XYZ file of C-alpha atoms in Angstrom:
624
model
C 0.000 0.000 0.000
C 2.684 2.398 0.646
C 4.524 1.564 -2.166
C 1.032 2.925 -3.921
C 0.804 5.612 -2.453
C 4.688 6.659 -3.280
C 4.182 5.594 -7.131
C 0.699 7.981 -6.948
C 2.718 10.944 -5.722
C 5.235 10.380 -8.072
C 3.238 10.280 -10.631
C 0.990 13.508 -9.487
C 4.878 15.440 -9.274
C 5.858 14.202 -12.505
C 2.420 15.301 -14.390
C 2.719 18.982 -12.234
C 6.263 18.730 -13.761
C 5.457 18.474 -17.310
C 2.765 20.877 -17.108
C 5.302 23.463 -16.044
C 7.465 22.413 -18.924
C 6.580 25.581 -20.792
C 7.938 27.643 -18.494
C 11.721 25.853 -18.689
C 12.191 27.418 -22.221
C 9.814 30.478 -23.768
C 10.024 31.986 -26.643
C 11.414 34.976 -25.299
C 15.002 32.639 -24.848
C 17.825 33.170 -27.538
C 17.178 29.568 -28.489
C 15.071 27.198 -30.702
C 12.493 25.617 -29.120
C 11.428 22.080 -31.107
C 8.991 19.494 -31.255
C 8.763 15.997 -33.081
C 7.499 17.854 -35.998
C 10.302 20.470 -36.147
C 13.381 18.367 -35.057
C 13.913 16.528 -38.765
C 13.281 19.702 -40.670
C 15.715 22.056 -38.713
C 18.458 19.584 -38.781
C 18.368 18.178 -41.975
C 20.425 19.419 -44.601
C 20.641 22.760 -42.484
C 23.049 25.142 -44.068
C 24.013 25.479 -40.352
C 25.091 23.412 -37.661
C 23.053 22.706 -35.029
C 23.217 21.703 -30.982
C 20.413 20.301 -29.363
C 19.623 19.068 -25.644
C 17.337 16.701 -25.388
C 15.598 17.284 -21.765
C 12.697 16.421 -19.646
C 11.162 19.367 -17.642
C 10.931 16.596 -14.470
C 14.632 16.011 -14.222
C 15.834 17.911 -11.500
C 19.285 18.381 -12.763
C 17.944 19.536 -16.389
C 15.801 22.218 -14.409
C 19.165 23.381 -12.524
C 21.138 23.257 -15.725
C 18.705 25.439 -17.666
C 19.814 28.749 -16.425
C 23.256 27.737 -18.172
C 22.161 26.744 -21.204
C 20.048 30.022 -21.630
C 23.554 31.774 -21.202
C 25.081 29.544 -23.605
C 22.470 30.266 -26.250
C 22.871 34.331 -25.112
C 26.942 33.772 -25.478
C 27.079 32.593 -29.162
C 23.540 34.098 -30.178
C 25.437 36.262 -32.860
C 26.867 32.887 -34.413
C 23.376 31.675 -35.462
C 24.305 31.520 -39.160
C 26.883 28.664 -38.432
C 25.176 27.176 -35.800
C 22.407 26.904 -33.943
C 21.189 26.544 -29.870
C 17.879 24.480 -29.483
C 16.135 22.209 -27.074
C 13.611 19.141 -27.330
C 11.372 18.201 -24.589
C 10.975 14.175 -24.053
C 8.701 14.258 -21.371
C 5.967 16.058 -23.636
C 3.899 13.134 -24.828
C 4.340 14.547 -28.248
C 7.552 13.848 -28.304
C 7.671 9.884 -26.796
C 8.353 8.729 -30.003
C 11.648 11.294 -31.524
C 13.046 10.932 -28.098
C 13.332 7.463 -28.930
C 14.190 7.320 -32.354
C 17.307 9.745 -31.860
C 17.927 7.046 -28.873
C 17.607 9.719 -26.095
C 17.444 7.536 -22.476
C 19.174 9.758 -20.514
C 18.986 13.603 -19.221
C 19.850 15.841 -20.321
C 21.309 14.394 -23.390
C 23.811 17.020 -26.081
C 23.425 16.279 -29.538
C 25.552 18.135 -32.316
C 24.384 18.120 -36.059
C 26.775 18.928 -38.320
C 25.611 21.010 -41.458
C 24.360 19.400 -44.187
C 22.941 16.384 -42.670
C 21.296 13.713 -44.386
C 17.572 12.224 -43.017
C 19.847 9.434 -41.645
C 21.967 10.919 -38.929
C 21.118 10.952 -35.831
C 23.479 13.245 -34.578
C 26.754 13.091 -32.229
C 26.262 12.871 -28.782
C 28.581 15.268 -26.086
C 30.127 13.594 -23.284
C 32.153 16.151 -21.614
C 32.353 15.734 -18.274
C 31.978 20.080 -18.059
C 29.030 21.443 -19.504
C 29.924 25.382 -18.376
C 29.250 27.590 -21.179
C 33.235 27.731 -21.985
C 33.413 24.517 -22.693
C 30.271 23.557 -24.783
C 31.329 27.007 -26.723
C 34.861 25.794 -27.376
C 33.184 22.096 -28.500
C 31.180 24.285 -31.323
C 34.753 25.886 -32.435
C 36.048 22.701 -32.771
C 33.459 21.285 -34.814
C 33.187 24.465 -36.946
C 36.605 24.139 -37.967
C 36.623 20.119 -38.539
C 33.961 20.634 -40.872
C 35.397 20.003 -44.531
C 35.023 22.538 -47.277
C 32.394 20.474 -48.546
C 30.105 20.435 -45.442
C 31.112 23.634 -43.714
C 28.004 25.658 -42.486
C 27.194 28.168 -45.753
C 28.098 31.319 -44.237
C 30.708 30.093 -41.398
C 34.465 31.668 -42.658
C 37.926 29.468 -42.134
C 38.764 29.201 -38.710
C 42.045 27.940 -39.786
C 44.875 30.415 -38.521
C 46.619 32.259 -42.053
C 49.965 32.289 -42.728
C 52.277 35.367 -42.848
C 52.243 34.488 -46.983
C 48.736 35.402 -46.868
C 48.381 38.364 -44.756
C 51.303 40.595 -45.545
C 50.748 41.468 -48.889
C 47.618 43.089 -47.439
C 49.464 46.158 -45.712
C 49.152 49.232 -47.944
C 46.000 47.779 -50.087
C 42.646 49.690 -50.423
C 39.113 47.531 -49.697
C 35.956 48.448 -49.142
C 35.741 47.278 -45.557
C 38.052 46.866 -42.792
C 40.355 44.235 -41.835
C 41.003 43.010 -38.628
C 43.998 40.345 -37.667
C 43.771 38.611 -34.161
C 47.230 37.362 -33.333
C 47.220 35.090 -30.714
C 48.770 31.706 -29.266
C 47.560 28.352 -31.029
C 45.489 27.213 -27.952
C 43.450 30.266 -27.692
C 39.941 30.392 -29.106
C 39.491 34.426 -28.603
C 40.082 34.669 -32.616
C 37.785 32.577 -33.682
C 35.229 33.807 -31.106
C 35.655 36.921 -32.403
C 34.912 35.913 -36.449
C 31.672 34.524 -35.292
C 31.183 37.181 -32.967
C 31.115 39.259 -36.427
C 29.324 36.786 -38.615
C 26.096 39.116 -38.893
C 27.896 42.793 -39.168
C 29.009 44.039 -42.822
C 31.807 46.284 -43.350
C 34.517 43.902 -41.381
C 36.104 40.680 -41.929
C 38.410 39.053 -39.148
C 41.246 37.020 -39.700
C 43.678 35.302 -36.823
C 46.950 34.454 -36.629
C 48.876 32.610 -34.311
C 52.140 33.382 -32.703
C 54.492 31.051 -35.107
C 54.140 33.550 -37.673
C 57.371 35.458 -37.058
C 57.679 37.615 -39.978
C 53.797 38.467 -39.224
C 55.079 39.740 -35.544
C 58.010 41.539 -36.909
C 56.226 43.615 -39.566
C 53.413 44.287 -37.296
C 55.471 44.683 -34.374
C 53.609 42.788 -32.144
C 54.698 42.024 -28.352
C 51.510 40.795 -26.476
C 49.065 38.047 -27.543
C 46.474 38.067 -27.795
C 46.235 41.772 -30.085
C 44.204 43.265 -32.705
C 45.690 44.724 -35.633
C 43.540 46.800 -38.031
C 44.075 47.605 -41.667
C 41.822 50.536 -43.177
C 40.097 50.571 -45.721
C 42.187 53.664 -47.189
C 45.223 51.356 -47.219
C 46.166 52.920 -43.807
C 47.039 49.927 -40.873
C 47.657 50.177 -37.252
C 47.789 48.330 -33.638
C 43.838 48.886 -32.573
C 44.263 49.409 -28.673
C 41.944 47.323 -26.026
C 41.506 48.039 -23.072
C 41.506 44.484 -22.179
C 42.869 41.776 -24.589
C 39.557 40.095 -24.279
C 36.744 38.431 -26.533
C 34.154 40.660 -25.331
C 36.225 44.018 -26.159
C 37.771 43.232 -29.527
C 34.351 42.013 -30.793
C 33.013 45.784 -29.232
C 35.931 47.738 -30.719
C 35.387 46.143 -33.951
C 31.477 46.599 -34.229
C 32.055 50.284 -33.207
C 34.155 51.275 -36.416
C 32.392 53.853 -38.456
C 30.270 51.639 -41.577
C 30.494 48.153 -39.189
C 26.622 47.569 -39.285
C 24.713 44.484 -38.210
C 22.730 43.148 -40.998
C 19.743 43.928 -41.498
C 16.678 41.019 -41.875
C 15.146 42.938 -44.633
C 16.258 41.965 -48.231
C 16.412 45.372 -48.805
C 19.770 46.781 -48.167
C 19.608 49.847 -45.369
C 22.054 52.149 -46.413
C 23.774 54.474 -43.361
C 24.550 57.916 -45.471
C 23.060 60.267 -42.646
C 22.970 63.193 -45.335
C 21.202 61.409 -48.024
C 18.611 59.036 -45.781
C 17.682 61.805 -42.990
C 15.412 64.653 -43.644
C 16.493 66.512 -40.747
C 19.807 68.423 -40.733
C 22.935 66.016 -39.040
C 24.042 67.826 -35.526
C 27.200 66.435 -34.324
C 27.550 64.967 -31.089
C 29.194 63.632 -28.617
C 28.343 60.052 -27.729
C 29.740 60.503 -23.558
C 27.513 63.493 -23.413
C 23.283 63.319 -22.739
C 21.637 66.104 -24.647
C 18.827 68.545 -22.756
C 17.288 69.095 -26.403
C 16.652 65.098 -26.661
C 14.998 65.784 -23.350
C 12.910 68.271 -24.286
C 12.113 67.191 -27.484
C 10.880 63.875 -25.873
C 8.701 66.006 -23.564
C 7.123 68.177 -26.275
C 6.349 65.212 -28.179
C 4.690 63.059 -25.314
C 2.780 66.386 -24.209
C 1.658 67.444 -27.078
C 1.442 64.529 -29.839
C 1.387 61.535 -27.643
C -1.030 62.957 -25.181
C -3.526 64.475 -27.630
C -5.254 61.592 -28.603
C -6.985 61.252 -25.519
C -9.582 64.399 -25.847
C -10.172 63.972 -21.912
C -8.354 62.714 -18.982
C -10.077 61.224 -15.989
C -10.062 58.709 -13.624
C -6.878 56.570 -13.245
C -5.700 58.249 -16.611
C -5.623 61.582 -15.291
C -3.875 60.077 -11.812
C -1.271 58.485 -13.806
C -0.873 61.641 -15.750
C -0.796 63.903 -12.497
C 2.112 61.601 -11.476
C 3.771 61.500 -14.527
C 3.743 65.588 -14.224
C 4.837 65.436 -10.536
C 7.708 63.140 -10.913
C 9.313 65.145 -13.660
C 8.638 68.332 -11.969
C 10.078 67.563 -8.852
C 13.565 64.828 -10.456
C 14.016 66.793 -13.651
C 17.806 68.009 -13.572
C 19.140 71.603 -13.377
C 15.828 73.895 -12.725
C 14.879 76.532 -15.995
C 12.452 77.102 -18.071
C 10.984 73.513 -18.528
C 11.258 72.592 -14.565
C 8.910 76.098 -14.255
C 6.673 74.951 -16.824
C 6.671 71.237 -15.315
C 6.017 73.148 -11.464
C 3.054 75.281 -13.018
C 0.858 72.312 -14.946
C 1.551 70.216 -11.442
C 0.283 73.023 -8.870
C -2.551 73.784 -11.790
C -3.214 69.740 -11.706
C -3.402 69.440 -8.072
C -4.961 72.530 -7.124
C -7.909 71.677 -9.536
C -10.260 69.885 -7.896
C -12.112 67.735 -11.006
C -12.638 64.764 -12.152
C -12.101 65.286 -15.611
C -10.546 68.291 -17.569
C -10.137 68.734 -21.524
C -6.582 67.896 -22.803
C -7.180 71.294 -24.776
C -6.665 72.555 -21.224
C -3.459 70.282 -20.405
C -2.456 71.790 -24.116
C -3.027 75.465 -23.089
C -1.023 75.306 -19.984
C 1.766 73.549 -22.261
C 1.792 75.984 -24.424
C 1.805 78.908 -21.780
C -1.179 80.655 -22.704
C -1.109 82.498 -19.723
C 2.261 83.769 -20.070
C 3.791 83.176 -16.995
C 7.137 84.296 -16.613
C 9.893 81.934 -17.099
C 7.690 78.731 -17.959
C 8.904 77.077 -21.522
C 9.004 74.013 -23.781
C 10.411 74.468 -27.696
C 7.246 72.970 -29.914
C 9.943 70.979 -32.533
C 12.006 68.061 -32.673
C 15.687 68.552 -32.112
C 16.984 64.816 -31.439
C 20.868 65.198 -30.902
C 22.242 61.788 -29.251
C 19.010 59.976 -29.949
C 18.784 61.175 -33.755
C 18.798 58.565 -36.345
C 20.438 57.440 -40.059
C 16.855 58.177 -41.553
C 12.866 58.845 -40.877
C 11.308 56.819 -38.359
C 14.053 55.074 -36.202
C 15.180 56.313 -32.628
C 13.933 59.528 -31.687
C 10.881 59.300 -29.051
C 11.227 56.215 -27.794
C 15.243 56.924 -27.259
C 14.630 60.308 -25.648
C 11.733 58.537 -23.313
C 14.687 56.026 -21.911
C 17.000 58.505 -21.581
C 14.694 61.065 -19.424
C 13.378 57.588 -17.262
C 17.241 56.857 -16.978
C 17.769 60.803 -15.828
C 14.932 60.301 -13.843
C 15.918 57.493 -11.821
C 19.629 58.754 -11.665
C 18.132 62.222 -9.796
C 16.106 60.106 -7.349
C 19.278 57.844 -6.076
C 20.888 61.490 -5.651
C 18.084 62.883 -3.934
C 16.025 60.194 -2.355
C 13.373 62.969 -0.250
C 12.943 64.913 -3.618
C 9.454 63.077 -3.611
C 8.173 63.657 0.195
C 4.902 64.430 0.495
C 4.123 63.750 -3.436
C 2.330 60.547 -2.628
C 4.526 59.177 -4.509
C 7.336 58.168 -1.962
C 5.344 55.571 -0.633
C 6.655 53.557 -3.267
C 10.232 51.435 -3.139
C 10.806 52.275 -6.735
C 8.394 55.435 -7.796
C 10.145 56.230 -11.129
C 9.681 52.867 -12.449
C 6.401 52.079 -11.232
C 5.221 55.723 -12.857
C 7.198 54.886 -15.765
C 4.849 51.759 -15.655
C 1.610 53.246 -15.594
C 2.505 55.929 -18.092
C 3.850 53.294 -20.622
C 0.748 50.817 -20.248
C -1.771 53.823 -20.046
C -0.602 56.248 -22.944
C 2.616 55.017 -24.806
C 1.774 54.497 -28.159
C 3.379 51.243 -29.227
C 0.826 48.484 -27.759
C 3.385 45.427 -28.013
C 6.310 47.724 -26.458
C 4.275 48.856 -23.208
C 3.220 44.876 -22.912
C 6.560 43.671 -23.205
C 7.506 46.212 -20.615
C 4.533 45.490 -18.369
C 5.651 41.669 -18.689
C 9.352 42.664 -17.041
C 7.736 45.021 -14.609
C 5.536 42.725 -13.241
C 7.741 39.912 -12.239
C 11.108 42.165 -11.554
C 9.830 45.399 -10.443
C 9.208 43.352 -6.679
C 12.732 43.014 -6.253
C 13.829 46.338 -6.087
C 13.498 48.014 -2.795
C 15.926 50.690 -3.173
C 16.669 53.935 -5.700
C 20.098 51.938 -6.617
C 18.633 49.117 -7.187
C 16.008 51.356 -9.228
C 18.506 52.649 -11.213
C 20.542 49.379 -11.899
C 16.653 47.634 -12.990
C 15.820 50.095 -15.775
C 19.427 49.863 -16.958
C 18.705 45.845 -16.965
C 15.891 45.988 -18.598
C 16.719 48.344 -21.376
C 19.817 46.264 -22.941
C 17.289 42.977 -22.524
C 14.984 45.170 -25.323
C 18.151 46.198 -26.932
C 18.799 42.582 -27.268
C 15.814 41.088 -28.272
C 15.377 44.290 -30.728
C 18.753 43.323 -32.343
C 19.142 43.010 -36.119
C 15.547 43.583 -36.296
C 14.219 46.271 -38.632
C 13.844 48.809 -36.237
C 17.209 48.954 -35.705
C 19.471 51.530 -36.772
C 22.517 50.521 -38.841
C 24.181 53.861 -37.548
C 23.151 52.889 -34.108
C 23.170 49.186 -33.758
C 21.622 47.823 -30.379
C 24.278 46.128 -28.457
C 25.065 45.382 -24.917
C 25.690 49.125 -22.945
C 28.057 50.581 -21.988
C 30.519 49.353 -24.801
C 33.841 48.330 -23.454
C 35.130 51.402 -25.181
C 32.860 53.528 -23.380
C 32.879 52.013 -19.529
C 36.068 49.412 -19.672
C 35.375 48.806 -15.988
C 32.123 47.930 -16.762
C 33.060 44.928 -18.139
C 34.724 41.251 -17.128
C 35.536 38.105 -18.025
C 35.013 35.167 -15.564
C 35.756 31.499 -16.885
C 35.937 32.790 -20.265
C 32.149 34.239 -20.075
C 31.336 38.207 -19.535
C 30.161 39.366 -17.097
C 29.098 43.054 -15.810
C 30.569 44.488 -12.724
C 27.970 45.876 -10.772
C 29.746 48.398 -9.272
C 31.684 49.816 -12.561
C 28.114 49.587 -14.117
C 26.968 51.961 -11.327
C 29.540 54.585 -11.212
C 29.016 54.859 -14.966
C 25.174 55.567 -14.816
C 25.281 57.684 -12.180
C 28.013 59.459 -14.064
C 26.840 59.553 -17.667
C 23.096 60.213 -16.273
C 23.741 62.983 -13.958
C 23.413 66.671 -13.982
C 26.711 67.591 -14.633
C 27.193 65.493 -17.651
C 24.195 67.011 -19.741
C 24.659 69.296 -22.388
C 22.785 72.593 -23.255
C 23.774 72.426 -26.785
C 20.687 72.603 -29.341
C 18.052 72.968 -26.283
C 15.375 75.050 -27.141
C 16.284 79.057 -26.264
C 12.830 80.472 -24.237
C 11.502 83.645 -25.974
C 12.455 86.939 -24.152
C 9.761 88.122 -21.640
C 7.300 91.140 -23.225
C 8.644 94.577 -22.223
C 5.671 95.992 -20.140
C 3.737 98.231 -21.671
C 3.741 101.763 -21.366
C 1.008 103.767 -19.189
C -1.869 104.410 -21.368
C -0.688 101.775 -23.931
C -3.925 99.849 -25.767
C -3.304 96.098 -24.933
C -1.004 94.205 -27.168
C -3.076 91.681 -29.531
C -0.053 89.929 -31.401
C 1.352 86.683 -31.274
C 4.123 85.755 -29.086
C 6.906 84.277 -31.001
C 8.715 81.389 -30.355
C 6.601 77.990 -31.643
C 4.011 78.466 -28.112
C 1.716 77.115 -30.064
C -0.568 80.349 -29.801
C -3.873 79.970 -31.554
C -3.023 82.672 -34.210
C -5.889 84.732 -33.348
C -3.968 87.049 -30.388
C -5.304 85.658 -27.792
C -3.127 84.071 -25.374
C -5.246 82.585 -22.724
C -5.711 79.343 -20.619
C -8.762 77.120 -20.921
C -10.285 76.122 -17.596
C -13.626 74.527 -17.673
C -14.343 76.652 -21.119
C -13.525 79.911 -19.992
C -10.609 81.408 -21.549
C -7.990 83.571 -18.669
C -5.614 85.741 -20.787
C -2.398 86.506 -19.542
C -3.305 86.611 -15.910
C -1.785 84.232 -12.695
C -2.240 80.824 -11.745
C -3.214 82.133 -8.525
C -5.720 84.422 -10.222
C -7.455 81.499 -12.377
C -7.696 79.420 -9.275
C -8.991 82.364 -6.831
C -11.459 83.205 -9.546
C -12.664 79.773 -9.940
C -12.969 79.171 -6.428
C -14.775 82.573 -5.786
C -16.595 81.931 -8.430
C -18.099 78.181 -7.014
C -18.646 79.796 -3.839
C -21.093 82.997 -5.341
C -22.907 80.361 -7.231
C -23.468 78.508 -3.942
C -24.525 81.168 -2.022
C -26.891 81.855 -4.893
C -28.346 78.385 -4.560
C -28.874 78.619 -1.437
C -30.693 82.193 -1.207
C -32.960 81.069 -3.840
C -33.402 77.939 -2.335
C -34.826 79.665 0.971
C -36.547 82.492 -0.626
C -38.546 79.780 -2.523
C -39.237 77.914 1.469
C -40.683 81.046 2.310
C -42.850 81.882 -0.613
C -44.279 78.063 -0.316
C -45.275 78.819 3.456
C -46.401 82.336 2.698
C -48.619 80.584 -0.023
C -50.271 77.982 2.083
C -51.059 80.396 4.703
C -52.688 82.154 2.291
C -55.375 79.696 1.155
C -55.950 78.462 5.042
């Protein structure tokens, strides 16, 4: 009986198990997910290679081992032309039957295809006794380069080192692209982690070389291996400098050259001529530097583009607005014009005691109708460090990271900024605001899900404004990621892991030949990069001098102030509160008036409403 009773449980675990199963691999993982229908297809006669582990979402060890194998698939996801990551589920009834025809008994079981495989093969089976990502990565090298000429994976270059016969003649020529050489020591696989590291970016081809090529050394003059040489494609060639002689930093270095481009999934070619592709005139930049005009510009277009197609605010729309308003009024760096525009739409929002207002009102007050001193945001688009290579790439949704990443950087600095918003109630108030506007008014539907997706399950691990700051961070190279070599990339601005090595060296590490971040490099950078000394004035918006007052006995002025307010071309420069138009009085004023105004119409109600008592009474004594 109690050997039942044990078989029953096991049985109940084992079915709770393989319900779960889903949840071991998602779609959102850098890796191929297959089934007995897509196994045969995807591995035969591939023009890639391919490495498959056969699991079953019971085993205990497969469930511990899946975290690695995620990295693995993360590690080499740029390689995907030669070869491919995937796993195969045998505990999915589905699958009884391929499990056992690719004789799978035991789990997790590593299976390498080569390319080009007939129906036949059943694959190779890897019995390494280490299964870190280093080593399974440094298996796929090997196999890469044992493939024949015949078999090799379509678009997987020689790994085979070149001889100093081969390279030298190169100095001095002209090419279209860049060269790079890795020189290294035989045993070292940082070369030819590097040429698949580069297998999807144009404008670069990677060669190595190993250490035996003396006359190679000499002409180079080469004294520490591993190192990057680079010949340009003028016929120039020099020693490219690394801060580290690393995987991770050559392969940055290299996709950083100027025409290095991931690309792109379209079978149209994207060219990057900036003059030619963008409308808008080029402004240089500098790329350590965050913009106030990409600010601004962000905030002019959420205010009044974003924002206008909801004719009304009310409810939790216009309390996620009113916090949206209060959190950049009160974190927004450096004061001006903007923070006194910001300051006068928050006091107007929660000194107004409605339910619902008119975004024509929101828009007024935007546009300074009342013309109130100091108070200013430029009506145009001037993208600087978030501009793009042509129409319709970066722009909004790069200057709405950057001001969340400003945001959060100003609330680790000043922590009490918030008191007594409501809003400090909260462990992480930028991001949760940053939540609620993105779900309630962002216009990209499948963006704000995504991002409601990562805020729900990470956003209750944060407790602190550094750990606020290090989240959003997190979660914006995960969308860089999954965004990569997609076709709303950039080719000027390719989405890679950030800070590049060139950028924040001490960002970066390498532990058993896999990077890693260091958390407190990563830290010192943002707070750095995102903080108020480090942004730039350059392009902002310049506010419009104040009016020279008038002089005594002067008739009022009627024109337009200048400037892109948005004025409604008619003179009048006035606010709209509940469809009366103020012109060019205080905030104080409006809100006096209004308020005297709900109190005279009270005290009206209720004269009336006794006067009419009386005359009732009056009446009935009347006809007694």
């Amino acid at each position: 009986m109690l050997r039942f009773w044990l078989w029953l449980a096991a049985l109940w675990l084992g079915a709770g198990s393989v319900a779960a199963a889903g949840r071991l691999y998602t779609e959102e993982d850098p890796l191929v997910i297959l089934s007995s229908s897509s196994l045969k297809p995807a591995v035969t006669n591939s023009s890639s290679a391919w490495i498959v582990q056969f699991y079953s979402s019971w085993c205990g060890h497969c469930i511990q081992y899946s975290g690695t194998w995620k990295s693995l698939a993360q590690d080499v996801r740029d390689w995907r032309p030669a070869v491919g990551v995937a796993v195969l589920d045998c505990a999915q009834e589905e699958n009884y039957d391929v499990c056992k025809e690719f004789n799978i008994k035991f789990y997790p079981t590593f299976k390498y295809f080569r390319a080009h495989s007939s129906k036949s093969e059943k694959g190779t089976i890897y019995r390494g006794p280490d299964r870190g990502v280093q080593s399974v990565r440094q298996l796929l090298i090997d196999v890469l380069q044992n493939h024949t000429e015949l078999d090799r994976p379509e678009r997987c270059p020689p790994l085979r080192p070149h001889r100093s016969a081969e390279l030298l003649p190169l100095l001095g020529q002209r090419s279209d692209h860049f060269t790079a050489v890795i020189v290294e020591e035989p045993e070292s696989y940082v070369g030819r982690e590097v040429i698949l590291d580069l297998l999807q970016f144009s404008g670069v081809e990677v060669k190595r070389a190993v250490s035996s090529e003396l006359p190679l050394l000499d002409a180079l003059n080469i004294t520490v291996l591993p190192s990057i040489y680079l010949l340009q494609p003028n016929g120039t060639h020099t020693h490219l400098h690394s801060e580290k002689p690393q995987r991770f930093f050559f392969s940055s270095l290299l996709r950083s050259l100027p025409g290095v481009a991931r690309q792109s999934s379209s079978s149209v070619p994207v060219p990057v001529d900036v003059q030619q592709q963008s409308s808008e005139p080029w402004r240089e930049f500098d790329r350590s530097l965050v913009y106030l005009a990409d600010l601004e510009s962000g905030l002019h277009y959420l205010l009044r583009v974003e924002l206008a197609s909801h004719s009304t605010l009310e409810g939790a729309e216009l309390q996620v607005f009113k916090d949206f308003v209060t959190l950049v009024a009160k974190l927004y760096p450096g004061g001006g014009s903007v923070v006194k525009l910001m300051e006068t739409l928050s006091d107007w929002l929660l000194t107004l005691p409605l339910p619902k207002i008119p975004y024509q009102a929101v828009l007024d007050l935007v546009d300074n109708k009342m013309r109130i001193s100091g108070a200013y945001l430029g009506a145009e688009l001037r993208w600087v460090g978030c501009q793009s290579s042509r129409a319709g790439l970066r722009g909004y949704p790069c200057s709405l990271w950057t001001l969340f990443h400003v945001l959060t950087v100003q609330h680790d600095a000043r922590p009490d900024a918030l008191d007594n918003t409501g809003l400090e109630a909260d462990s992480a108030p930028v991001l949760q605001v940053m939540r609620r506007y993105i779900r309630t008014f962002f216009g990209c539907q499948e963006c704000g899900r995504h991002f409601e997706a990562a805020a729900a399950s990470g956003l209750k691990s944060v407790h602190n404004p550094e750990e606020q700051l290090l989240w959003l961070w997190q979660q914006h190279n995960a969308v860089n990621t999954r965004l990569a070599g997609s076709l709303s990339e950039d080719p000027l601005f390719p989405k890679a892991p950030w800070p590049s090595a060139s950028v924040c060296p001490s960002c970066h590490e390498e532990r058993n030949g896999v990077h890693v971040w260091n958390r407190d490099g990563v830290l010192l950078f943002l707070r750095r990069h995102y903080g108020a000394a480090n942004l730039s004035p350059r392009y902002a918006a310049t506010p419009p001098p104040a009016p020279r007052p008038a002089p005594p006995g002067a008739p009022p002025r009627s024109d337009r102030r200048d400037g892109g307010d948005g004025g409604d071309g008619g003179g009048r420069a006035g606010l709209w509160i509940l469809g009366v138009g103020f012109n060019s009085v205080d905030m104080s004023l409006c809100v006096l008036l209004y308020v005297s105004s709900c109190l005279f119409l009270m005290l009206l109600f209720f004269f009336f409403r006794v006067r009419s008592r009386r005359w009732r009474l009056t009446r009935s004594r009347l006809l007694v």
